[in-house]
PDB file of C-alpha atoms in Angstrom:
ATOM      1  CA  MET A  94     -26.209  68.371 171.188  1.00  0.00           C
ATOM      2  CA  GLU A  95     -29.576  66.738 171.013  1.00  0.00           C
ATOM      3  CA  THR A  96     -29.230  66.420 167.218  1.00  0.00           C
ATOM      4  CA  GLU A  97     -25.845  64.745 167.570  1.00  0.00           C
ATOM      5  CA  GLY A  98     -27.187  62.344 170.192  1.00  0.00           C
ATOM      6  CA  ARG A  99     -30.066  61.478 167.932  1.00  0.00           C
ATOM      7  CA  TYR A 100     -27.702  60.710 165.019  1.00  0.00           C
ATOM      8  CA  THR A 101     -25.600  58.546 167.278  1.00  0.00           C
ATOM      9  CA  LEU A 102     -28.609  56.561 168.372  1.00  0.00           C
ATOM     10  CA  VAL A 103     -29.767  56.126 164.759  1.00  0.00           C
ATOM     11  CA  GLY A 104     -26.306  54.966 163.721  1.00  0.00           C
ATOM     12  CA  ALA A 105     -26.180  52.438 166.577  1.00  0.00           C
ATOM     13  CA  VAL A 106     -29.607  51.115 165.642  1.00  0.00           C
ATOM     14  CA  VAL A 107     -28.556  50.799 162.000  1.00  0.00           C
ATOM     15  CA  LEU A 108     -25.383  48.928 162.970  1.00  0.00           C
ATOM     16  CA  ALA A 109     -27.374  46.587 165.201  1.00  0.00           C
ATOM     17  CA  VAL A 110     -29.850  45.879 162.405  1.00  0.00           C
ATOM     18  CA  VAL A 111     -27.003  45.195 159.970  1.00  0.00           C
ATOM     19  CA  ALA A 112     -25.400  42.844 162.473  1.00  0.00           C
ATOM     20  CA  LEU A 113     -28.679  41.013 163.003  1.00  0.00           C
ATOM     21  CA  LEU A 114     -29.196  40.719 159.251  1.00  0.00           C
ATOM     22  CA  THR A 115     -25.682  39.351 158.854  1.00  0.00           C
ATOM     23  CA  LEU A 116     -26.275  36.724 161.534  1.00  0.00           C
ATOM     24  CA  ALA A 117     -29.601  35.815 159.966  1.00  0.00           C
ATOM     25  CA  ILE A 118     -28.016  35.385 156.551  1.00  0.00           C
ATOM     26  CA  VAL A 119     -25.207  33.270 158.009  1.00  0.00           C
ATOM     27  CA  TRP A 120     -27.733  31.115 159.849  1.00  0.00           C
ATOM     28  CA  LEU A 121     -29.876  30.696 156.749  1.00  0.00           C
ATOM     29  CA  THR A 122     -26.934  29.631 154.600  1.00  0.00           C
ATOM     30  CA  GLY A 123     -26.114  26.929 157.109  1.00  0.00           C
ATOM     31  CA  ALA A 124     -22.939  28.376 158.474  1.00  0.00           C
ATOM     32  CA  ALA A 125     -24.409  28.344 161.926  1.00  0.00           C
ATOM     33  CA  ASP A 126     -25.440  24.749 161.640  1.00  0.00           C
ATOM     34  CA  THR A 127     -21.929  23.616 160.809  1.00  0.00           C
ATOM     35  CA  ILE A 128     -21.027  24.401 164.352  1.00  0.00           C
ATOM     36  CA  ALA A 129     -23.387  21.761 165.732  1.00  0.00           C
ATOM     37  CA  TYR A 130     -23.855  19.394 162.767  1.00  0.00           C
ATOM     38  CA  GLN A 131     -21.876  17.355 160.261  1.00  0.00           C
ATOM     39  CA  THR A 132     -23.404  17.147 156.815  1.00  0.00           C
ATOM     40  CA  TYR A 133     -23.287  13.974 154.682  1.00  0.00           C
ATOM     41  CA  THR A 134     -24.709  12.925 151.328  1.00  0.00           C
ATOM     42  CA  ILE A 135     -26.372   9.541 150.782  1.00  0.00           C
ATOM     43  CA  TYR A 136     -27.254   8.235 147.304  1.00  0.00           C
ATOM     44  CA  PHE A 137     -30.250   5.858 147.367  1.00  0.00           C
ATOM     45  CA  LYS A 138     -30.683   3.855 144.178  1.00  0.00           C
ATOM     46  CA  GLU A 139     -31.989   0.424 145.199  1.00  0.00           C
ATOM     47  CA  GLN A 140     -34.406   1.441 147.964  1.00  0.00           C
ATOM     48  CA  SER A 141     -37.699   3.314 147.873  1.00  0.00           C
ATOM     49  CA  LEU A 142     -37.905   6.626 149.781  1.00  0.00           C
ATOM     50  CA  ASP A 143     -41.653   6.317 150.400  1.00  0.00           C
ATOM     51  CA  GLY A 144     -42.451   7.956 153.775  1.00  0.00           C
ATOM     52  CA  LEU A 145     -39.184   9.955 153.932  1.00  0.00           C
ATOM     53  CA  ALA A 146     -39.439  13.758 154.196  1.00  0.00           C
ATOM     54  CA  VAL A 147     -37.346  16.769 155.151  1.00  0.00           C
ATOM     55  CA  GLY A 148     -36.920  16.625 158.917  1.00  0.00           C
ATOM     56  CA  SER A 149     -37.209  12.838 159.077  1.00  0.00           C
ATOM     57  CA  PRO A 150     -34.929  11.404 161.729  1.00  0.00           C
ATOM     58  CA  VAL A 151     -31.504   9.965 161.041  1.00  0.00           C
ATOM     59  CA  LYS A 152     -30.749   7.163 163.489  1.00  0.00           C
ATOM     60  CA  MET A 153     -27.798   5.048 164.518  1.00  0.00           C
ATOM     61  CA  ARG A 154     -28.576   1.883 166.484  1.00  0.00           C
ATOM     62  CA  GLY A 155     -32.120   3.178 166.968  1.00  0.00           C
ATOM     63  CA  ILE A 156     -30.995   6.517 168.502  1.00  0.00           C
ATOM     64  CA  LYS A 157     -31.741   9.753 166.687  1.00  0.00           C
ATOM     65  CA  VAL A 158     -28.464  11.436 165.789  1.00  0.00           C
ATOM     66  CA  GLY A 159     -29.610  13.856 163.085  1.00  0.00           C
ATOM     67  CA  VAL A 160     -32.261  14.856 160.570  1.00  0.00           C
ATOM     68  CA  VAL A 161     -32.836  14.760 156.819  1.00  0.00           C
ATOM     69  CA  ASP A 162     -31.963  18.218 155.513  1.00  0.00           C
ATOM     70  CA  GLY A 163     -33.123  17.709 151.931  1.00  0.00           C
ATOM     71  CA  TYR A 164     -33.196  15.408 148.917  1.00  0.00           C
ATOM     72  CA  ARG A 165     -32.990  15.743 145.158  1.00  0.00           C
ATOM     73  CA  PHE A 166     -32.658  13.592 142.068  1.00  0.00           C
ATOM     74  CA  SER A 167     -29.004  13.041 141.285  1.00  0.00           C
ATOM     75  CA  ASN A 168     -27.530  13.972 137.931  1.00  0.00           C
ATOM     76  CA  LYS A 169     -24.362  11.962 138.665  1.00  0.00           C
ATOM     77  CA  GLN A 170     -25.905   8.546 139.217  1.00  0.00           C
ATOM     78  CA  GLU A 171     -28.786   7.329 137.074  1.00  0.00           C
ATOM     79  CA  GLU A 172     -32.103   6.794 138.920  1.00  0.00           C
ATOM     80  CA  ALA A 173     -30.502   7.747 142.258  1.00  0.00           C
ATOM     81  CA  VAL A 174     -31.819  10.189 144.868  1.00  0.00           C
ATOM     82  CA  ALA A 175     -29.276  12.263 146.811  1.00  0.00           C
ATOM     83  CA  VAL A 176     -30.342  12.729 150.440  1.00  0.00           C
ATOM     84  CA  THR A 177     -28.557  15.315 152.576  1.00  0.00           C
ATOM     85  CA  ALA A 178     -28.366  14.328 156.247  1.00  0.00           C
ATOM     86  CA  ARG A 179     -27.200  16.460 159.146  1.00  0.00           C
ATOM     87  CA  ILE A 180     -25.745  14.467 162.026  1.00  0.00           C
ATOM     88  CA  ASP A 181     -24.737  15.724 165.445  1.00  0.00           C
ATOM     89  CA  GLU A 182     -21.123  16.786 165.546  1.00  0.00           C
ATOM     90  CA  GLY A 183     -20.380  14.586 168.552  1.00  0.00           C
ATOM     91  CA  VAL A 184     -21.420  11.386 166.706  1.00  0.00           C
ATOM     92  CA  PRO A 185     -18.382   9.752 165.040  1.00  0.00           C
ATOM     93  CA  VAL A 186     -19.069   8.407 161.548  1.00  0.00           C
ATOM     94  CA  HIS A 187     -16.236   6.094 160.397  1.00  0.00           C
ATOM     95  CA  ASN A 188     -15.154   4.990 156.949  1.00  0.00           C
ATOM     96  CA  GLY A 189     -17.209   2.038 155.758  1.00  0.00           C
ATOM     97  CA  ALA A 190     -20.478   3.354 157.183  1.00  0.00           C
ATOM     98  CA  THR A 191     -23.647   2.484 155.228  1.00  0.00           C
ATOM     99  CA  ALA A 192     -27.217   3.839 155.329  1.00  0.00           C
ATOM    100  CA  PHE A 193     -30.609   2.312 154.528  1.00  0.00           C
ATOM    101  CA  ILE A 194     -34.268   3.246 154.798  1.00  0.00           C
ATOM    102  CA  LYS A 195     -36.048   1.901 157.863  1.00  0.00           C
ATOM    103  CA  ARG A 196     -39.804   2.168 157.634  1.00  0.00           C
ATOM    104  CA  ASN A 197     -42.468   1.806 160.365  1.00  0.00           C
ATOM    105  CA  LEU A 198     -44.803  -0.934 159.168  1.00  0.00           C
ATOM    106  CA  VAL A 199     -47.819   0.635 160.964  1.00  0.00           C
ATOM    107  CA  THR A 200     -47.472   4.358 160.229  1.00  0.00           C
ATOM    108  CA  GLY A 201     -45.353   4.066 157.072  1.00  0.00           C
ATOM    109  CA  ILE A 202     -43.072   6.870 158.320  1.00  0.00           C
ATOM    110  CA  ALA A 203     -39.491   6.283 157.141  1.00  0.00           C
ATOM    111  CA  ALA A 204     -36.181   7.145 158.722  1.00  0.00           C
ATOM    112  CA  VAL A 205     -32.563   6.851 157.679  1.00  0.00           C
ATOM    113  CA  GLU A 206     -30.684   4.199 159.663  1.00  0.00           C
ATOM    114  CA  ILE A 207     -26.879   4.343 159.623  1.00  0.00           C
ATOM    115  CA  THR A 208     -24.666   1.332 160.246  1.00  0.00           C
ATOM    116  CA  ASN A 209     -21.327   2.689 161.378  1.00  0.00           C
ATOM    117  CA  GLY A 210     -17.983   1.485 160.047  1.00  0.00           C
ATOM    118  CA  PRO A 211     -15.196  -0.175 162.089  1.00  0.00           C
ATOM    119  CA  THR A 212     -14.469   1.833 165.220  1.00  0.00           C
ATOM    120  CA  GLU A 213     -10.705   1.432 164.717  1.00  0.00           C
ATOM    121  CA  GLY A 214     -10.966   3.004 161.255  1.00  0.00           C
ATOM    122  CA  PRO A 215     -10.580   6.714 160.459  1.00  0.00           C
ATOM    123  CA  LEU A 216     -13.486   9.138 160.546  1.00  0.00           C
ATOM    124  CA  LEU A 217     -15.456   9.853 157.374  1.00  0.00           C
ATOM    125  CA  SER A 218     -14.625  13.517 156.930  1.00  0.00           C
ATOM    126  CA  LYS A 219     -13.244  13.940 153.412  1.00  0.00           C
ATOM    127  CA  ALA A 220     -15.568  14.723 150.534  1.00  0.00           C
ATOM    128  CA  PRO A 221     -14.875  12.896 147.241  1.00  0.00           C
ATOM    129  CA  ASP A 222     -13.960  14.831 144.121  1.00  0.00           C
ATOM    130  CA  GLY A 223     -16.980  16.706 142.789  1.00  0.00           C
ATOM    131  CA  GLU A 224     -18.938  16.329 146.049  1.00  0.00           C
ATOM    132  CA  ARG A 225     -19.727  19.041 148.593  1.00  0.00           C
ATOM    133  CA  TYR A 226     -20.004  16.701 151.584  1.00  0.00           C
ATOM    134  CA  PRO A 227     -18.638  13.276 152.527  1.00  0.00           C
ATOM    135  CA  VAL A 228     -20.665  10.426 151.032  1.00  0.00           C
ATOM    136  CA  ILE A 229     -22.171   7.538 153.041  1.00  0.00           C
ATOM    137  CA  ALA A 230     -22.686   4.427 150.902  1.00  0.00           C
ATOM    138  CA  GLU A 231     -26.104   2.848 150.452  1.00  0.00           C
ATOM    139  CA  GLY A 232     -26.646  -0.338 152.431  1.00  0.00           C
ATOM    140  CA  SER A 233     -29.487  -2.800 152.835  1.00  0.00           C
ATOM    141  CA  SER A 234     -31.814  -3.458 155.753  1.00  0.00           C
ATOM    142  CA  ASP A 235     -32.714  -6.779 157.289  1.00  0.00           C
ATOM    143  CA  ILE A 236     -36.198  -6.480 155.791  1.00  0.00           C
ATOM    144  CA  ASP A 237     -34.701  -5.974 152.345  1.00  0.00           C
ATOM    145  CA  LYS A 238     -32.497  -9.029 152.874  1.00  0.00           C
ATOM    146  CA  VAL A 239     -35.502 -11.077 153.933  1.00  0.00           C
ATOM    147  CA  ALA A 240     -37.504  -9.792 150.977  1.00  0.00           C
ATOM    148  CA  THR A 241     -34.652 -10.643 148.624  1.00  0.00           C
ATOM    149  CA  ALA A 242     -34.360 -14.116 150.135  1.00  0.00           C
ATOM    150  CA  LEU A 243     -38.134 -14.618 149.846  1.00  0.00           C
ATOM    151  CA  SER A 244     -38.035 -13.426 146.261  1.00  0.00           C
ATOM    152  CA  ARG A 245     -35.239 -15.873 145.438  1.00  0.00           C
ATOM    153  CA  LEU A 246     -37.129 -18.609 147.298  1.00  0.00           C
ATOM    154  CA  ALA A 247     -40.229 -17.867 145.257  1.00  0.00           C
ATOM    155  CA  VAL A 248     -38.236 -17.976 142.027  1.00  0.00           C
ATOM    156  CA  ASN A 249     -36.592 -21.261 143.040  1.00  0.00           C
ATOM    157  CA  GLY A 250     -40.000 -22.655 144.066  1.00  0.00           C
ATOM    158  CA  ALA A 251     -41.454 -21.708 140.704  1.00  0.00           C
ATOM    159  CA  GLN A 252     -38.542 -23.421 138.966  1.00  0.00           C
ATOM    160  CA  VAL A 253     -39.026 -26.537 141.096  1.00  0.00           C
ATOM    161  CA  LEU A 254     -42.744 -26.613 140.319  1.00  0.00           C
ATOM    162  CA  GLU A 255     -41.975 -26.196 136.630  1.00  0.00           C
ATOM    163  CA  LYS A 256     -39.521 -29.101 136.758  1.00  0.00           C
ATOM    164  CA  MET A 257     -42.063 -31.211 138.656  1.00  0.00           C
ATOM    165  CA  ASN A 258     -44.664 -30.457 136.001  1.00  0.00           C
ATOM    166  CA  THR A 259     -42.161 -31.460 133.317  1.00  0.00           C
ATOM    167  CA  LEU A 260     -41.336 -34.640 135.248  1.00  0.00           C
ATOM    168  CA  LEU A 261     -45.016 -35.543 135.627  1.00  0.00           C
ATOM    169  CA  SER A 262     -45.949 -34.852 132.023  1.00  0.00           C
ATOM    170  CA  ASP A 263     -48.089 -37.344 130.100  1.00  0.00           C
ATOM    171  CA  GLU A 264     -45.098 -38.761 128.230  1.00  0.00           C
ATOM    172  CA  ASN A 265     -43.076 -39.267 131.416  1.00  0.00           C
ATOM    173  CA  GLN A 266     -46.072 -40.811 133.199  1.00  0.00           C
ATOM    174  CA  HIS A 267     -46.508 -43.240 130.309  1.00  0.00           C
ATOM    175  CA  ALA A 268     -42.789 -44.088 130.425  1.00  0.00           C
ATOM    176  CA  ILE A 269     -42.924 -44.605 134.207  1.00  0.00           C
ATOM    177  CA  SER A 270     -45.986 -46.842 133.852  1.00  0.00           C
ATOM    178  CA  GLN A 271     -44.243 -48.892 131.159  1.00  0.00           C
ATOM    179  CA  THR A 272     -41.141 -49.191 133.349  1.00  0.00           C
ATOM    180  CA  LEU A 273     -43.242 -50.412 136.266  1.00  0.00           C
ATOM    181  CA  ALA A 274     -44.930 -52.950 133.967  1.00  0.00           C
ATOM    182  CA  ASN A 275     -41.527 -54.193 132.779  1.00  0.00           C
ATOM    183  CA  LEU A 276     -40.361 -54.514 136.385  1.00  0.00           C
ATOM    184  CA  ASN A 277     -43.503 -56.459 137.249  1.00  0.00           C
ATOM    185  CA  GLU A 278     -42.936 -58.772 134.299  1.00  0.00           C
ATOM    186  CA  LEU A 279     -39.283 -59.216 135.250  1.00  0.00           C
ATOM    187  CA  SER A 280     -40.201 -60.083 138.837  1.00  0.00           C
ATOM    188  CA  GLY A 281     -42.689 -62.664 137.516  1.00  0.00           C
ATOM    189  CA  HIS A 282     -40.027 -64.298 135.382  1.00  0.00           C
ATOM    190  CA  LEU A 283     -37.648 -64.339 138.328  1.00  0.00           C
ATOM    191  CA  ALA A 284     -40.265 -65.988 140.530  1.00  0.00           C
ATOM    192  CA  ALA A 285     -41.011 -68.581 137.840  1.00  0.00           C
ATOM    193  CA  ASN A 286     -37.318 -69.403 137.334  1.00  0.00           C
ATOM    194  CA  LYS A 287     -36.458 -69.417 141.013  1.00  0.00           C
ATOM    195  CA  GLN A 288     -35.128 -72.986 140.959  1.00  0.00           C
ATOM    196  CA  ASP A 289     -32.957 -72.328 137.916  1.00  0.00           C
ATOM    197  CA  LEU A 290     -31.597 -69.208 139.538  1.00  0.00           C
ATOM    198  CA  THR A 291     -30.851 -71.151 142.716  1.00  0.00           C
ATOM    199  CA  ALA A 292     -28.995 -73.794 140.698  1.00  0.00           C
ATOM    200  CA  ALA A 293     -27.077 -71.098 138.847  1.00  0.00           C
ATOM    201  CA  VAL A 294     -26.096 -69.441 142.102  1.00  0.00           C
ATOM    202  CA  ARG A 295     -24.972 -72.815 143.486  1.00  0.00           C
ATOM    203  CA  SER A 296     -22.918 -73.447 140.358  1.00  0.00           C
ATOM    204  CA  ILE A 297     -21.332 -70.034 140.647  1.00  0.00           C
ATOM    205  CA  ARG A 298     -20.488 -70.735 144.305  1.00  0.00           C
ATOM    206  CA  GLU A 299     -18.928 -74.085 143.413  1.00  0.00           C
ATOM    207  CA  ALA A 300     -16.977 -72.508 140.580  1.00  0.00           C
ATOM    208  CA  SER A 301     -15.701 -69.822 142.933  1.00  0.00           C
ATOM    209  CA  ASP A 302     -14.578 -72.541 145.399  1.00  0.00           C
ATOM    210  CA  GLU A 303     -12.740 -74.306 142.594  1.00  0.00           C
ATOM    211  CA  PHE A 304     -11.123 -71.047 141.552  1.00  0.00           C
ATOM    212  CA  ARG A 305     -10.082 -70.515 145.156  1.00  0.00           C
ATOM    213  CA  LEU A 306      -8.474 -73.976 145.315  1.00  0.00           C
ATOM    214  CA  ALA A 307      -6.823 -73.430 141.953  1.00  0.00           C
ATOM    215  CA  GLY A 308      -5.499 -70.112 143.174  1.00  0.00           C
ATOM    216  CA  ALA A 309      -4.013 -71.795 146.256  1.00  0.00           C
ATOM    217  CA  SER A 310      -2.385 -74.478 144.050  1.00  0.00           C
ATOM    218  CA  ILE A 311      -1.016 -71.821 141.748  1.00  0.00           C
ATOM    219  CA  GLY A 312       0.407 -70.020 144.767  1.00  0.00           C
ATOM    220  CA  GLN A 313       2.143 -73.175 145.991  1.00  0.00           C
ATOM    221  CA  ALA A 314       3.489 -73.872 142.507  1.00  0.00           C
ATOM    222  CA  ALA A 315       4.757 -70.328 142.305  1.00  0.00           C
ATOM    223  CA  ALA A 316       6.508 -70.763 145.673  1.00  0.00           C
ATOM    224  CA  HIS A 317       8.174 -74.009 144.481  1.00  0.00           C
ATOM    225  CA  ALA A 318       9.112 -72.383 141.217  1.00  0.00           C
ATOM    226  CA  GLU A 319      10.622 -69.483 143.106  1.00  0.00           C
ATOM    227  CA  VAL A 320      12.727 -71.892 145.198  1.00  0.00           C
ATOM    228  CA  SER A 321      13.804 -73.768 142.042  1.00  0.00           C
ATOM    229  CA  ILE A 322      14.655 -70.575 140.254  1.00  0.00           C
ATOM    230  CA  ALA A 323      16.687 -69.438 143.261  1.00  0.00           C
ATOM    231  CA  SER A 324      18.596 -72.786 143.258  1.00  0.00           C
ATOM    232  CA  VAL A 325      19.193 -72.573 139.499  1.00  0.00           C
ATOM    233  CA  GLY A 326      20.387 -69.048 139.950  1.00  0.00           C
ATOM    234  CA  GLN A 327      22.868 -70.106 142.633  1.00  0.00           C
ATOM    235  CA  ASN A 328      24.168 -72.978 140.430  1.00  0.00           C
ATOM    236  CA  ALA A 329      24.431 -70.651 137.464  1.00  0.00           C
ATOM    237  CA  ASP A 330      26.324 -68.176 139.609  1.00  0.00           C
ATOM    238  CA  ALA A 331      28.816 -70.894 140.697  1.00  0.00           C
ATOM    239  CA  ALA A 332      29.216 -72.105 137.100  1.00  0.00           C
ATOM    240  CA  LEU A 333      29.784 -68.538 135.971  1.00  0.00           C
ATOM    241  CA  LYS A 334      32.494 -68.068 138.584  1.00  0.00           C
ATOM    242  CA  GLU A 335      34.208 -71.325 137.528  1.00  0.00           C
ATOM    243  CA  ALA A 336      33.994 -70.297 133.866  1.00  0.00           C
ATOM    244  CA  THR A 337      35.502 -66.922 134.781  1.00  0.00           C
ATOM    245  CA  VAL A 338      38.436 -68.632 136.540  1.00  0.00           C
ATOM    246  CA  ALA A 339      38.938 -70.984 133.571  1.00  0.00           C
ATOM    247  CA  MET A 340      38.872 -68.067 131.132  1.00  0.00           C
ATOM    248  CA  VAL A 341      41.461 -66.201 133.187  1.00  0.00           C
ATOM    249  CA  LYS A 342      43.707 -69.297 133.261  1.00  0.00           C
ATOM    250  CA  LEU A 343      43.202 -69.885 129.542  1.00  0.00           C
ATOM    251  CA  GLN A 344      44.075 -66.278 128.791  1.00  0.00           C
ATOM    252  CA  ARG A 345      47.229 -66.560 130.907  1.00  0.00           C
ATOM    253  CA  ASP A 346      48.282 -69.808 129.132  1.00  0.00           C
ATOM    254  CA  ALA A 347      47.549 -68.217 125.744  1.00  0.00           C
ATOM    255  CA  ASN A 348      49.792 -65.271 126.607  1.00  0.00           C
ATOM    256  CA  LEU A 349      52.578 -67.640 127.679  1.00  0.00           C
ATOM    257  CA  ILE A 350      52.283 -69.701 124.481  1.00  0.00           C
ATOM    258  CA  SER A 351      52.279 -66.505 122.428  1.00  0.00           C
ATOM    259  CA  GLN A 352      55.480 -65.345 124.092  1.00  0.00           C
ATOM    260  CA  GLN A 353      57.135 -68.747 123.515  1.00  0.00           C
ATOM    261  CA  VAL A 354      56.039 -68.788 119.875  1.00  0.00           C
ATOM    262  CA  GLN A 355      57.416 -65.304 119.420  1.00  0.00           C
ATOM    263  CA  GLN A 356      60.777 -66.331 120.960  1.00  0.00           C
ATOM    264  CA  LEU A 357      60.869 -69.485 118.818  1.00  0.00           C
ATOM    265  CA  SER A 358      60.084 -67.435 115.731  1.00  0.00           C
ATOM    266  CA  GLU A 359      62.890 -64.995 116.488  1.00  0.00           C
ATOM    267  CA  SER A 360      65.485 -67.783 117.074  1.00  0.00           C
ATOM    268  CA  GLY A 361      64.255 -69.737 114.034  1.00  0.00           C
ATOM    269  CA  THR A 362      64.615 -66.643 111.906  1.00  0.00           C
ATOM    270  CA  LEU A 363      68.276 -66.221 112.982  1.00  0.00           C
ATOM    271  CA  GLU A 364      69.068 -69.901 112.295  1.00  0.00           C
ATOM    272  CA  LEU A 365      67.327 -69.750 108.902  1.00  0.00           C
ATOM    273  CA  ASN A 366      69.386 -66.677 108.001  1.00  0.00           C
ATOM    274  CA  SER A 367      72.604 -68.500 108.949  1.00  0.00           C
ATOM    275  CA  VAL A 368      71.611 -71.626 107.019  1.00  0.00           C
ATOM    276  CA  SER A 369      70.661 -69.457 104.054  1.00  0.00           C
ATOM    277  CA  ARG A 370      74.111 -67.852 104.040  1.00  0.00           C
ATOM    278  CA  ASP A 371      75.811 -71.263 104.212  1.00  0.00           C
ATOM    279  CA  VAL A 372      73.601 -72.582 101.429  1.00  0.00           C
ATOM    280  CA  ARG A 373      74.395 -69.514  99.333  1.00  0.00           C
ATOM    281  CA  THR A 374      78.146 -69.980  99.928  1.00  0.00           C
ATOM    282  CA  SER A 375      77.928 -73.698  99.097  1.00  0.00           C
ATOM    283  CA  ALA A 376      75.972 -72.838  95.955  1.00  0.00           C
ATOM    284  CA  ASP A 377      78.687 -70.409  94.885  1.00  0.00           C
ATOM    285  CA  VAL A 378      81.370 -73.062  95.510  1.00  0.00           C
ATOM    286  CA  LEU A 379      79.394 -75.687  93.628  1.00  0.00           C
ATOM    287  CA  SER A 380      78.815 -73.253  90.779  1.00  0.00           C
ATOM    288  CA  THR A 381      82.510 -72.514  90.543  1.00  0.00           C
ATOM    289  CA  ALA A 382      83.325 -76.213  90.717  1.00  0.00           C
ATOM    290  CA  GLY A 383      80.730 -76.939  88.097  1.00  0.00           C
ATOM    291  CA  GLN A 384      82.186 -74.350  85.787  1.00  0.00           C
ATOM    292  CA  ARG A 385      85.637 -75.886  86.222  1.00  0.00           C
ATOM    293  CA  LEU A 386      84.371 -79.414  85.727  1.00  0.00           C
ATOM    294  CA  SER A 387      82.549 -78.360  82.606  1.00  0.00           C
ATOM    295  CA  ASN A 388      85.954 -77.698  80.932  1.00  0.00           C
ATOM    296  CA  PRO A 389      88.328 -80.770  81.189  1.00  0.00           C
ATOM    297  CA  ARG A 390      91.187 -78.720  79.883  1.00  0.00           C
ATOM    298  CA  THR A 391      90.992 -76.530  82.849  1.00  0.00           C
ATOM    299  CA  ILE A 392      91.209 -79.551  85.156  1.00  0.00           C
ATOM    300  CA  LEU A 393      94.277 -80.894  83.344  1.00  0.00           C
ATOM    301  CA  PHE A 394      96.178 -77.684  82.476  1.00  0.00           C
ATOM    302  CA  GLY A 395      94.682 -75.186  84.843  1.00  0.00           C
ATOM    303  CA  PRO A 396      92.487 -72.222  84.191  1.00  0.00           C
ATOM    304  CA  ASP A 397      93.134 -69.601  81.583  1.00  0.00           C
ATOM    305  CA  LYS A 398      93.815 -66.046  82.367  1.00  0.00           C
ATOM    306  CA  LYS A 399      90.237 -65.265  81.379  1.00  0.00           C
ATOM    307  CA  GLN A 400      88.887 -67.737  83.915  1.00  0.00           C
ATOM    308  CA  LEU A 401      90.910 -66.367  86.797  1.00  0.00           C
ATOM    309  CA  GLY A 402      88.913 -64.563  89.392  1.00  0.00           C
ATOM    310  CA  PRO A 403      89.857 -61.309  91.038  1.00  0.00           C
ATOM    311  CA  GLY A 404      93.233 -61.664  92.811  1.00  0.00           C
ATOM    312  CA  GLU A 405      94.003 -65.086  91.315  1.00  0.00           C
ATOM    313  CA  LYS A 406      97.329 -65.732  89.471  1.00  0.00           C
ATOM    314  CA  LEU A 407      98.674 -68.559  87.301  1.00  0.00           C
ATOM    315  CA  PRO A 408     101.263 -70.829  88.979  1.00  0.00           C
TER     316      PRO A 408
END
């Protein structure tokens, strides 16, 4: 019985050790941490990671919400460092969140500062293709923005100084001096010819007054011409109306004359036809009489049988 109890105790101890080893392995692989942390990956390419180490704080609005779990050089993005950050599970990280390096200017110790995305947006919980954890995009700090602005200001200042040096070169200085000398000479000539200039200005003023008067006269003449043109237009309109009436009357008279001529032509044609028939009949009678008179024998003794016409008989 004692041997069996001893084996039971050994077996229980072995099972307990195995259980403890299992829990230790799970904890070491990070399975235990997933209960209390959310893991994210941040790729830093533009910012220096000087002063950042494993265990460095991860902050949001100045409050520590996690730690840096590790970092490595990325083989997916050239010259980028992949930083793994573990953030408390109760801290919501939304889509659109960005991260930047915030460094203490005195100690030089760096931390990761996260700027969260819009609160109405969804949570950042899905890992992109080929990634183990969700990825937070790299952002920029206020110091970086100021440094960038100062750098641009320095570049612009250098360009301005270069342009000023070009503007104040020996050639440009000589040209400016010559221009000033020409202006001085011009002002001297103007001072010397002040009276002539005054007379010229007076002449120009008088000429402008004359042009003004001429313009007024031209305006009056244009007004009179407009009235005259309007009167001529009215007279022309009346004459055109009278001519239209006369043309209508003339056309009506021409139609009447045409009808009368046509009637006269028709009646004349009938009368000419009748006269023509009478003339033809008279011509036939005269021809017959002429033929009879041409033979005296016929007048004295009468016509021969050969001279008788159709239906005629000798007495």
